[in-house]
Coordinates of C-alpha atoms in Angstrom, one line a residue:
M1 CA -48.5 -96.2 -52.5
K2 CA -48.5 -97.4 -56.1
R3 CA -45.8 -97.5 -58.8
K4 CA -46.1 -96.3 -62.4
I5 CA -44.0 -95.3 -65.4
A6 CA -44.2 -91.6 -66.2
A7 CA -42.4 -88.9 -68.1
I8 CA -41.1 -86.6 -65.4
F9 CA -40.5 -82.9 -66.2
A10 CA -38.3 -80.7 -63.9
A11 CA -37.8 -77.0 -64.3
D12 CA -36.3 -74.1 -62.4
I13 CA -35.1 -70.6 -63.1
A14 CA -31.4 -70.1 -63.7
G15 CA -29.9 -67.5 -61.4
Y16 CA -33.1 -67.1 -59.4
S17 CA -31.3 -66.1 -56.1
R18 CA -29.5 -63.3 -57.9
L19 CA -32.7 -62.0 -59.5
V20 CA -34.4 -62.0 -56.1
A21 CA -31.4 -60.2 -54.5
D22 CA -31.5 -57.5 -57.2
D23 CA -35.2 -56.9 -57.0
E24 CA -37.3 -59.2 -54.9
E25 CA -40.8 -57.8 -55.5
E26 CA -40.4 -57.5 -59.3
T27 CA -38.9 -61.0 -59.5
L28 CA -41.8 -62.5 -57.5
R29 CA -44.4 -60.7 -59.6
R30 CA -42.8 -61.9 -62.9
L31 CA -42.3 -65.4 -61.5
A32 CA -46.1 -65.6 -61.0
S33 CA -46.7 -64.4 -64.6
Y34 CA -44.2 -66.9 -66.0
R35 CA -45.5 -69.7 -63.9
Q36 CA -49.0 -69.0 -65.4
V37 CA -47.4 -69.6 -68.8
T38 CA -45.7 -72.8 -67.7
D39 CA -48.8 -74.1 -65.9
D40 CA -51.0 -73.5 -68.9
F41 CA -48.6 -75.3 -71.3
I42 CA -48.3 -78.2 -68.9
A43 CA -52.1 -78.6 -68.6
K44 CA -52.5 -78.2 -72.4
G45 CA -50.0 -81.0 -72.9
G46 CA -51.9 -83.4 -70.6
G47 CA -49.4 -83.0 -67.8
R48 CA -50.0 -82.7 -64.0
I49 CA -47.9 -80.6 -61.7
F50 CA -47.2 -82.6 -58.6
N51 CA -44.8 -80.4 -56.7
T52 CA -43.6 -76.8 -56.7
A53 CA -41.3 -74.8 -54.4
G54 CA -40.1 -71.3 -55.0
D55 CA -39.1 -71.2 -58.7
A56 CA -39.1 -75.0 -59.2
V57 CA -41.8 -77.0 -61.0
L58 CA -42.1 -80.8 -61.1
A59 CA -44.7 -82.3 -63.4
E60 CA -45.7 -85.7 -64.9
F61 CA -46.8 -86.5 -68.4
P62 CA -48.3 -89.7 -69.8
S63 CA -46.3 -89.2 -73.0
A64 CA -42.6 -88.3 -73.5
V65 CA -43.5 -86.6 -76.8
E66 CA -46.0 -84.3 -75.1
A67 CA -43.5 -83.5 -72.3
V68 CA -40.8 -82.5 -74.7
R69 CA -43.3 -80.5 -76.9
C70 CA -44.5 -78.7 -73.8
A71 CA -40.9 -77.9 -72.8
I72 CA -40.2 -76.5 -76.2
D73 CA -43.3 -74.4 -76.2
I74 CA -42.5 -73.0 -72.7
Q75 CA -38.9 -72.1 -73.6
E76 CA -39.9 -70.4 -76.9
S77 CA -42.8 -68.5 -75.2
L78 CA -40.6 -67.3 -72.3
R79 CA -37.7 -66.4 -74.7
T80 CA -40.1 -64.0 -76.4
R81 CA -41.2 -62.5 -73.1
N82 CA -37.6 -62.0 -72.0
M83 CA -36.9 -59.8 -75.0
A84 CA -38.6 -57.0 -73.1
Y85 CA -36.0 -57.1 -70.3
P86 CA -32.2 -56.4 -70.2
P87 CA -30.0 -59.5 -70.1
S88 CA -29.4 -59.0 -66.3
R89 CA -33.1 -59.2 -65.6
Q90 CA -34.1 -62.0 -68.0
M91 CA -35.8 -65.0 -66.3
A92 CA -35.0 -68.2 -68.1
F93 CA -35.9 -71.8 -67.2
R94 CA -33.8 -74.9 -67.5
I95 CA -35.8 -78.0 -68.1
G96 CA -34.9 -81.7 -67.6
I97 CA -37.1 -84.7 -68.7
T98 CA -36.8 -88.4 -68.2
I99 CA -38.9 -91.5 -68.2
G100 CA -38.8 -93.5 -65.0
D101 CA -40.5 -95.7 -62.5
V102 CA -42.0 -93.6 -59.7
V103 CA -44.0 -94.1 -56.6
E104 CA -47.1 -92.1 -56.1
R105 CA -48.0 -91.1 -52.6
D106 CA -50.8 -88.6 -51.7
G107 CA -50.5 -87.1 -55.2
D108 CA -46.7 -86.6 -55.0
L109 CA -44.2 -88.6 -57.0
L110 CA -41.0 -90.0 -55.5
G111 CA -38.2 -92.2 -56.8
D112 CA -35.2 -92.2 -59.2
G113 CA -37.3 -90.8 -62.1
V114 CA -37.9 -87.6 -60.2
N115 CA -34.2 -87.4 -59.0
I116 CA -32.8 -88.0 -62.5
A117 CA -35.1 -85.4 -64.1
A118 CA -33.9 -82.8 -61.6
R119 CA -30.2 -83.7 -62.4
L120 CA -30.9 -83.4 -66.1
E121 CA -32.4 -80.0 -65.5
G122 CA -29.1 -79.1 -63.8
L123 CA -27.2 -80.1 -67.0
A124 CA -29.4 -78.0 -69.3
E125 CA -28.3 -74.7 -70.7
V126 CA -30.0 -71.5 -69.6
G127 CA -33.2 -71.5 -71.6
G128 CA -32.5 -75.0 -72.7
I129 CA -33.8 -78.6 -72.4
C130 CA -31.9 -81.7 -71.4
I131 CA -33.5 -85.2 -71.9
S132 CA -32.5 -88.7 -71.0
R133 CA -31.7 -91.4 -73.6
A134 CA -35.0 -93.1 -72.8
V135 CA -36.9 -89.9 -73.8
H136 CA -34.7 -89.4 -76.8
E137 CA -35.6 -92.9 -78.1
Q138 CA -39.3 -92.0 -77.8
V139 CA -39.2 -88.6 -79.4
A140 CA -36.4 -88.6 -82.0
N141 CA -38.6 -89.5 -84.9
K142 CA -41.7 -87.8 -83.8
L143 CA -40.6 -84.2 -83.3
S144 CA -39.0 -81.9 -85.9
V145 CA -36.1 -80.8 -83.7
Q146 CA -32.5 -81.6 -83.5
F147 CA -30.6 -83.1 -80.6
A148 CA -27.0 -83.1 -79.4
D149 CA -25.6 -86.3 -77.8
M150 CA -24.0 -85.4 -74.5
G151 CA -22.9 -88.9 -73.8
A152 CA -22.9 -90.4 -70.3
Q153 CA -23.0 -87.8 -67.6
Q154 CA -22.0 -88.4 -64.0
V155 CA -24.4 -86.6 -61.7
K156 CA -24.6 -86.3 -57.9
N157 CA -26.4 -89.0 -55.9
I158 CA -27.1 -91.2 -59.0
P159 CA -24.8 -94.2 -58.8
T160 CA -24.5 -94.8 -62.6
P161 CA -23.9 -92.2 -65.4
V162 CA -27.0 -90.8 -67.1
H163 CA -26.9 -90.7 -70.9
A164 CA -28.2 -87.3 -71.8
Y165 CA -29.2 -85.3 -74.9
M166 CA -29.6 -81.5 -75.4
V167 CA -32.6 -80.3 -77.4
A168 CA -31.5 -77.7 -80.0
M169 CA -33.5 -74.5 -79.4
R170 CA -34.7 -72.2 -82.2
R171 CA -32.9 -68.9 -82.8
E172 CA -34.6 -65.6 -83.7
D173 CA -34.1 -66.3 -87.5
G174 CA -35.9 -69.6 -87.3
T175 CA -32.7 -71.7 -87.4
Y176 CA -31.6 -74.1 -84.6
A177 CA -28.6 -73.5 -82.3
T178 CA -26.3 -76.4 -81.6
P179 CA -26.1 -76.9 -77.8
Q180 CA -22.8 -76.8 -76.1
V181 CA -22.2 -80.4 -75.1
K182 CA -20.7 -80.8 -71.6
K183 CA -17.9 -83.2 -71.0
P184 CA -19.1 -86.9 -70.7
A185 CA -18.4 -88.7 -67.5
K186 CA -15.3 -90.9 -67.4
A187 CA -15.8 -94.6 -67.5
H188 CA -15.8 -96.2 -64.0
G189 CA -14.8 -99.7 -63.1
G190 CA -17.6 -99.9 -60.7
A191 CA -20.1 -97.9 -58.7
Q192 CA -18.8 -95.3 -56.2
P193 CA -18.6 -96.7 -52.7
N194 CA -21.5 -95.7 -50.4
W195 CA -19.7 -96.1 -47.1
M196 CA -19.7 -92.4 -46.4
W197 CA -23.4 -91.8 -46.7
P198 CA -24.4 -92.7 -43.1
V199 CA -22.2 -89.9 -41.9
A200 CA -22.9 -87.3 -44.6
V201 CA -25.2 -84.4 -45.1
T202 CA -26.2 -82.7 -48.4
V203 CA -27.0 -79.2 -49.5
V204 CA -30.3 -78.2 -51.4
S205 CA -31.3 -74.8 -53.2
L206 CA -35.0 -74.3 -53.0
A207 CA -35.6 -72.3 -55.1
A208 CA -35.0 -72.8 -56.1
I209 CA -32.0 -71.7 -56.8
G210 CA -30.3 -74.6 -58.4
V211 CA -31.5 -78.0 -59.1
G212 CA -34.8 -77.2 -57.5
G213 CA -33.3 -76.6 -54.1
F214 CA -31.9 -80.1 -53.4
L215 CA -29.6 -80.4 -50.3
Y216 CA -26.1 -81.6 -50.4
F217 CA -24.7 -83.2 -47.2
T218 CA -21.6 -82.1 -45.3
K219 CA -19.9 -84.9 -43.4
L220 CA -20.3 -85.0 -39.6
E221 CA -16.8 -84.9 -38.3
T222 CA -14.6 -82.9 -35.9
L223 CA -10.9 -82.9 -36.7
A224 CA -8.4 -82.0 -34.0
P225 CA -5.7 -79.5 -34.9
S226 CA -3.2 -81.3 -37.0
K227 CA 0.4 -80.9 -38.2
V228 CA 1.9 -80.9 -41.7
A229 CA 5.5 -81.3 -42.6
A230 CA 7.8 -79.2 -40.4
P231 CA 8.1 -76.3 -39.9
T232 CA 4.4 -75.9 -40.7
S233 CA 1.7 -75.7 -38.0
V234 CA -1.8 -76.3 -39.3
A235 CA -4.9 -75.8 -37.3
S236 CA -8.3 -76.7 -38.7
S237 CA -11.7 -77.6 -37.6
V238 CA -14.5 -79.2 -39.5
P239 CA -17.9 -77.8 -38.4
S240 CA -21.0 -79.7 -37.4
P241 CA -22.9 -80.6 -40.5
A242 CA -24.5 -77.6 -42.0
P243 CA -26.4 -78.3 -45.2
S244 CA -26.9 -75.3 -47.4
A245 CA -29.1 -74.7 -50.5
V246 CA -27.2 -74.1 -53.7
A247 CA -27.6 -74.8 -57.3
A248 CA -26.4 -78.3 -58.4
A249 CA -23.8 -76.7 -60.7
P250 CA -20.1 -77.2 -60.2
P251 CA -18.7 -74.9 -57.4
S252 CA -17.5 -71.6 -58.8
P253 CA -13.7 -71.2 -59.0
S254 CA -12.0 -69.0 -56.5
L255 CA -11.9 -65.3 -57.4
P256 CA -8.5 -63.6 -57.8
M257 CA -7.0 -62.6 -54.5
V258 CA -8.0 -59.1 -53.5
V259 CA -6.0 -57.4 -50.7
S260 CA -8.2 -55.1 -48.7
S261 CA -7.3 -52.5 -46.1
E262 CA -9.0 -54.6 -43.5
K263 CA -6.7 -56.1 -40.8
F264 CA -7.4 -59.7 -39.8
A265 CA -9.6 -60.0 -36.7
A266 CA -10.5 -63.5 -35.5
A267 CA -13.7 -62.3 -33.8
I268 CA -15.4 -61.3 -37.1
V269 CA -14.4 -64.2 -39.4
P270 CA -17.7 -65.6 -40.8
F271 CA -18.9 -69.2 -41.2
I272 CA -16.6 -70.8 -38.6
S273 CA -17.3 -72.0 -35.0
D274 CA -16.4 -70.0 -31.9
K275 CA -13.7 -72.6 -31.1
V276 CA -12.0 -72.0 -34.4
R277 CA -12.2 -68.2 -33.8
A278 CA -10.5 -68.7 -30.5
S279 CA -7.8 -70.8 -32.1
L280 CA -7.2 -68.2 -34.7
A281 CA -6.9 -65.5 -32.0
S282 CA -4.4 -67.5 -30.0
D283 CA -2.4 -69.3 -32.7
Y284 CA -2.8 -67.5 -36.0
A285 CA -3.0 -63.8 -35.2
P286 CA 0.2 -63.6 -33.1
A287 CA 2.2 -65.8 -35.5
A288 CA 4.9 -64.4 -37.7
D289 CA 4.9 -64.6 -41.5
F290 CA 4.6 -66.4 -43.7
K291 CA 1.0 -67.5 -42.8
A292 CA -2.4 -67.8 -44.5
F293 CA -6.0 -68.8 -43.6
S294 CA -8.5 -70.5 -45.9
L295 CA -12.2 -71.3 -45.5
N296 CA -15.4 -72.1 -47.4
I297 CA -19.0 -71.1 -46.8
G298 CA -19.8 -74.4 -45.1
G299 CA -17.3 -73.5 -42.3
F300 CA -14.4 -75.8 -43.4
N301 CA -11.1 -74.1 -42.8
A302 CA -7.4 -74.4 -42.2
F303 CA -4.5 -72.1 -41.4
V304 CA -0.8 -72.4 -41.7
T305 CA 2.1 -70.5 -40.2
A306 CA 5.9 -70.5 -40.4
Q307 CA 5.9 -71.2 -44.1
P308 CA 9.0 -70.6 -46.3
S309 CA 7.2 -68.1 -48.5
E310 CA 3.9 -66.3 -49.0
E311 CA 3.0 -68.5 -52.0
A312 CA 3.8 -71.6 -50.0
A313 CA 1.5 -70.4 -47.2
K314 CA -1.4 -69.6 -49.5
S315 CA -1.1 -73.0 -51.3
A316 CA -0.9 -75.0 -48.1
A317 CA -3.8 -73.3 -46.4
V318 CA -6.1 -73.8 -49.4
E319 CA -4.9 -77.4 -49.9
Q320 CA -5.5 -78.4 -46.3
C321 CA -8.9 -76.7 -46.2
Q322 CA -10.0 -78.3 -49.5
K323 CA -8.9 -81.8 -48.4
R324 CA -11.2 -81.5 -45.4
A325 CA -14.1 -80.1 -47.5
D326 CA -13.7 -82.9 -50.1
A327 CA -13.6 -85.6 -47.5
A328 CA -17.0 -84.4 -46.2
Q329 CA -18.3 -83.9 -49.8
S330 CA -18.8 -80.2 -49.3
P331 CA -19.8 -78.7 -52.6
R332 CA -18.1 -75.4 -51.9
K333 CA -14.5 -74.6 -52.7
C334 CA -12.1 -73.2 -50.1
E335 CA -10.8 -69.7 -50.7
L336 CA -8.2 -67.6 -49.0
Y337 CA -9.6 -65.4 -46.3
A338 CA -6.3 -63.9 -45.0
V339 CA -2.7 -63.8 -46.0
G340 CA -0.5 -62.7 -43.3
D341 CA -2.5 -60.1 -41.3
A342 CA -4.4 -58.8 -44.3
V343 CA -7.9 -60.0 -45.2
V344 CA -8.0 -61.0 -48.9
Y345 CA -11.5 -62.6 -49.0
A346 CA -13.1 -61.4 -52.3
H347 CA -16.7 -61.7 -51.3
G348 CA -16.7 -59.5 -48.2
R349 CA -18.9 -60.1 -45.2
P350 CA -22.1 -62.1 -45.8
P351 CA -25.3 -60.1 -45.7
M352 CA -27.1 -60.4 -42.3
P353 CA -30.5 -59.4 -41.1
P354 CA -30.9 -56.7 -38.5
L355 CA -31.0 -57.6 -34.8
P356 CA -32.7 -59.2 -33.0
W357 CA -32.3 -62.4 -35.0
I358 CA -34.8 -64.3 -32.8
R359 CA -38.0 -63.1 -31.2
H360 CA -39.7 -65.7 -29.1
D361 CA -43.5 -65.6 -29.1
A362 CA -45.4 -68.4 -27.4
V363 CA -48.5 -67.5 -29.5
T364 CA -46.9 -68.4 -32.8
E365 CA -44.1 -70.8 -31.9
Q366 CA -44.9 -74.4 -32.7
P367 CA -43.0 -77.7 -32.8
F368 CA -40.7 -78.1 -35.8
A369 CA -42.0 -80.2 -38.6
A370 CA -39.8 -80.5 -41.8
K371 CA -42.9 -80.8 -44.0
N372 CA -43.9 -77.3 -43.0
V373 CA -40.7 -75.5 -43.9
P374 CA -41.7 -73.0 -46.6
L375 CA -40.0 -72.4 -49.9
T376 CA -38.4 -75.8 -49.7
R377 CA -38.8 -78.8 -52.1
D378 CA -39.4 -82.3 -51.0
G379 CA -35.8 -83.3 -51.2
G380 CA -34.8 -80.5 -48.8
K381 CA -37.7 -81.4 -46.5
A382 CA -36.5 -85.0 -46.5
R383 CA -33.0 -84.0 -45.5
L384 CA -34.4 -81.8 -42.7
E385 CA -36.5 -84.7 -41.5
N386 CA -33.7 -87.2 -41.6
V387 CA -30.8 -85.0 -40.5
Y388 CA -31.9 -81.9 -38.7
T389 CA -34.9 -83.3 -36.7
P390 CA -32.9 -86.1 -34.9
A391 CA -29.7 -84.0 -34.5
R392 CA -28.7 -82.9 -31.1
K393 CA -28.7 -79.3 -29.9
H394 CA -27.8 -76.6 -30.5
K395 CA -29.2 -76.2 -34.0
A396 CA -30.9 -73.7 -36.3
V397 CA -32.5 -73.5 -39.7
A398 CA -31.9 -70.4 -41.8
L399 CA -34.0 -69.7 -44.9
G400 CA -33.4 -67.3 -47.8
P401 CA -36.2 -65.6 -49.8
G402 CA -35.3 -67.7 -52.9
G403 CA -35.3 -71.0 -51.0
A404 CA -31.6 -71.1 -49.9
L405 CA -31.3 -73.3 -46.8
F406 CA -28.6 -73.9 -44.2
F407 CA -28.9 -75.8 -40.9
P408 CA -25.9 -76.3 -38.6
F409 CA -26.4 -78.5 -35.6
A410 CA -24.6 -80.0 -32.5
L411 CA -23.0 -76.6 -31.8
D412 CA -21.9 -75.3 -28.4
S413 CA -24.5 -72.6 -28.0
V414 CA -27.8 -71.2 -29.4
E415 CA -26.0 -68.0 -30.3
E416 CA -23.4 -69.8 -32.4
A417 CA -26.0 -71.9 -34.2
V418 CA -28.0 -68.8 -35.1
R419 CA -24.9 -66.8 -36.3
R420 CA -23.4 -69.6 -38.4
A421 CA -26.8 -70.4 -40.0
L422 CA -27.4 -66.8 -41.0
E423 CA -23.8 -66.2 -42.2
S424 CA -23.7 -69.3 -44.4
C425 CA -27.2 -68.9 -45.7
G426 CA -26.6 -65.2 -46.5
G427 CA -23.3 -66.1 -48.2
I428 CA -25.1 -68.6 -50.4
A429 CA -28.2 -66.5 -51.1
G430 CA -26.5 -63.2 -51.5
V431 CA -29.2 -61.6 -49.4
P432 CA -30.1 -61.7 -45.7
C433 CA -31.7 -64.9 -44.5
M434 CA -34.2 -65.6 -41.7
I435 CA -34.0 -68.0 -38.8
V436 CA -37.2 -70.0 -39.1
A437 CA -36.4 -72.8 -36.6
L438 CA -34.3 -73.0 -33.5
N439 CA -33.6 -76.4 -31.8
D440 CA -37.0 -78.2 -31.9
N441 CA -39.4 -75.2 -32.6
F442 CA -40.4 -72.9 -35.3
V443 CA -39.6 -69.4 -34.1
V444 CA -41.6 -67.5 -36.8
P445 CA -45.2 -67.9 -37.8
I446 CA -45.5 -70.5 -40.5
P447 CA -48.5 -69.9 -42.8
T448 CA -50.7 -72.9 -43.7
T449 CA -53.8 -71.3 -45.1
L450 CA -51.9 -69.8 -48.1
K451 CA -48.7 -70.7 -49.9
V452 CA -45.5 -68.9 -49.1
A453 CA -44.0 -67.1 -52.1
G454 CA -41.1 -65.2 -50.4
F455 CA -40.3 -62.7 -47.7
F456 CA -42.5 -59.8 -46.9
K457 CA -40.9 -56.3 -46.6
P458 CA -43.6 -53.7 -46.4
A459 CA -41.3 -50.7 -46.8
G460 CA -40.4 -51.8 -50.4
N461 CA -43.5 -53.7 -51.4
T462 CA -44.9 -52.2 -54.6
M463 CA -48.3 -53.8 -54.1
I464 CA -48.8 -51.3 -51.2
P465 CA -49.2 -47.6 -52.3
A466 CA -46.0 -45.6 -51.5
D467 CA -47.9 -43.3 -49.1
A468 CA -49.2 -46.3 -47.1
R469 CA -46.0 -48.3 -46.7
D470 CA -44.5 -46.5 -43.7
D471 CA -47.8 -46.8 -41.8
V472 CA -48.0 -50.5 -42.6
A473 CA -44.4 -51.1 -41.5
R474 CA -44.9 -49.1 -38.3
R475 CA -48.1 -51.0 -37.4
L476 CA -46.5 -54.3 -38.0
A477 CA -43.4 -53.4 -36.0
D478 CA -45.6 -52.4 -33.1
A479 CA -47.4 -55.7 -33.2
S480 CA -44.5 -57.8 -32.0
S481 CA -46.5 -60.7 -30.7
G482 CA -49.3 -62.9 -32.1
W483 CA -50.3 -63.6 -35.7
N484 CA -50.3 -60.7 -38.2
A485 CA -51.6 -60.5 -41.8
V486 CA -51.9 -57.9 -44.5
A487 CA -54.5 -57.7 -47.2
I488 CA -54.7 -55.4 -50.3
G489 CA -57.7 -54.3 -52.3
A490 CA -58.1 -53.5 -56.0
A491 CA -57.2 -49.8 -55.4
G492 CA -54.2 -50.8 -53.2
R493 CA -55.7 -49.9 -49.9
P494 CA -54.2 -52.1 -47.2
G495 CA -56.0 -53.9 -44.3
L496 CA -54.2 -55.4 -41.4
G497 CA -55.0 -58.1 -38.9
L498 CA -52.7 -57.7 -35.9
K499 CA -51.8 -59.6 -32.7
A500 CA -54.3 -62.4 -33.4
A501 CA -54.4 -65.6 -31.5
T502 CA -54.5 -67.7 -34.6
E503 CA -53.5 -67.5 -38.3
Q504 CA -57.1 -67.6 -39.4
A505 CA -58.1 -64.8 -37.1
A506 CA -55.3 -62.6 -38.5
V507 CA -56.4 -63.3 -42.1
S508 CA -60.0 -62.6 -41.2
G509 CA -59.0 -59.4 -39.5
A510 CA -56.9 -58.2 -42.4
L511 CA -59.7 -58.9 -44.9
A512 CA -62.3 -57.2 -42.7
E513 CA -60.3 -54.0 -42.4
C514 CA -59.5 -54.0 -46.1
V515 CA -63.1 -54.3 -47.3
K516 CA -63.9 -51.2 -45.3
R517 CA -61.6 -49.2 -47.5
D518 CA -61.5 -51.2 -50.8
N519 CA -62.9 -54.1 -52.7
N520 CA -61.7 -57.4 -54.2
C521 CA -59.4 -57.7 -51.2
Q522 CA -56.8 -60.5 -51.0
V523 CA -54.2 -61.5 -48.4
I524 CA -50.6 -60.8 -49.5
A525 CA -48.7 -61.5 -46.3
I526 CA -48.9 -63.6 -43.2
G527 CA -46.2 -63.0 -40.5
P528 CA -42.9 -62.4 -42.2
F529 CA -43.9 -64.1 -45.5
L530 CA -45.4 -63.1 -48.8
V531 CA -48.3 -65.5 -49.6
G532 CA -50.4 -66.4 -52.5
P533 CA -53.0 -69.1 -53.4
N534 CA -52.1 -72.7 -52.7

C-alpha cells in the first residue's frame, strides 16, 4: 500500500431508488448512457475511476482544477440531456470533491479523502457540486465560476466539521444561480465521543441511493420491556443490528397521520421481531384506550397503554421509540403505526417479493464473501465484512435493485431473519428486495464474469422482444437449479444457457444458442441479475 495526495471526485444520482422503482429497465439503460458521458469527461480531464457501484462513481484527479472543471462539464451536459424528460424522470447527479491523503491498494483508494468526498456529495444540491475548502483554495482564482460559502458542516462519521463551498451552476440564460446554503454546523467544544462505535452498526445505500450506498450502524442492544410514569405501561424491543442502505440525507419527517380502515393485527406488523409481535398481541391488542404504537423501518418500536388522552398516547409512543432509535444511532425516524385499534401508518405494507423467498441449490450456493456482494460500494462491503460476517446466526442479507441493503442478525430463526431483512429493505428501496445471503452462504448465483447492473425480470425486459418474453420467463422458471444465463443478439433474438454446472458454462450455452438465431450476441443476465461489461 502507498499513500498519496489526490483530488477525489464522488458522484451519485439523486433519487435513484425512486427512478428504479418507477421504471427499472429504462432507468438502467439511461444510467449506462449517462455513465458514458461521465466516464468520457473524467478521462478527458485526466481522471481515473477507481470504484463504481450501482449509480455511484468515485474517481481521482491529479489536479483539483481539472476535477472541478470536469464536474461542471458533466453537470451542464447532463442538464441538457435531462431537458428531454419530464421532471419526475430526470436523472441528475450530485458531486462532491475534496483533496486528501489516501491509501492506494490494488488500484482502489481508501481513507478520509474518499469518505469526505462522499459526504460533500451528500451536501450538494441535485444537479450541483459541493467542494471542500482545500479545493476552493486551489480553484477560486483559476475558474470563472462563483462559489457560495456553506461554512463548517457537520457530517456523519467525520469527527471534525468540514468547511464546504457550493459551486454556482449556470442557468438556461447563461447567468449563474446562487446555491441554497445549508445551515453550518454548530461549534463544538470537542470531538464527539467514540465510546458507542464498538457496539454500533451503520446503514449504506448502494446505489446508490444516497451517499454512494454507505451503511449506517444500528446499535446492538436488546431492551427489556420498560415502564414510564404511571399509569403508563411501555413495552419496547430494540432489534438485532440491521444495517440498511439509505441516502445520507436527513431522515424524512413523519407524514401526517392517516387513519385507514385496517384494524390492528400484531401478526402482520412489519420490521419487528416475532417476540415483539407476541408482546403486541398479548399486551397491546387487548388493552383499553388510550394507547398507541410507534416504529421505524429499522425495527425500533414502543407502545403505550392507559394514557390520559389520545394525544398523550401518540406523543409518548413516538418519544419512547425515538429515544431508543437515537441511542442506537438509527438514521430512521419513528412514526405512528397504530392509534388505539386502528392502523395509521402512512406508508402501507413494504413491498415484498413472491414466495418462495429462498431456494436452496447446492450447485450455485457458495460461502458468503462480503467483497462479492453485488451493487454494493466498498463502504458497504466493509460493514458486511466487519459486522455481518462474524455475527451469530440467524442472519440474512437483503439487496434491492438500486443497491439498498439490510442485514439483521442474531435472530431467533431463519424465517424471522429473512422476513425482517426483506421488509426493511423493501421499505427503504420502495421495491421488492432479494435475499442474497442466508447465514454463512450466498443463496443466489453471484456473477463474477460480468458486472451486475440490477435485477433481471424477463417479463418486463425491453431488450427482449415482446413476443419472446413469456417463453424466456417460462424456460427460466423451469430451470430451477444450476446456473442460468441469457444472451441477446442485434435483432433481439434471445439465447439461453440453462441448468449449467458453472457460471462460464451457462454463459457459453447462452451465447451458443443466441448465435444460431442472431449475430453480435451479448450476455445480459446471469442468474437473477442483469449484467454488463466489467
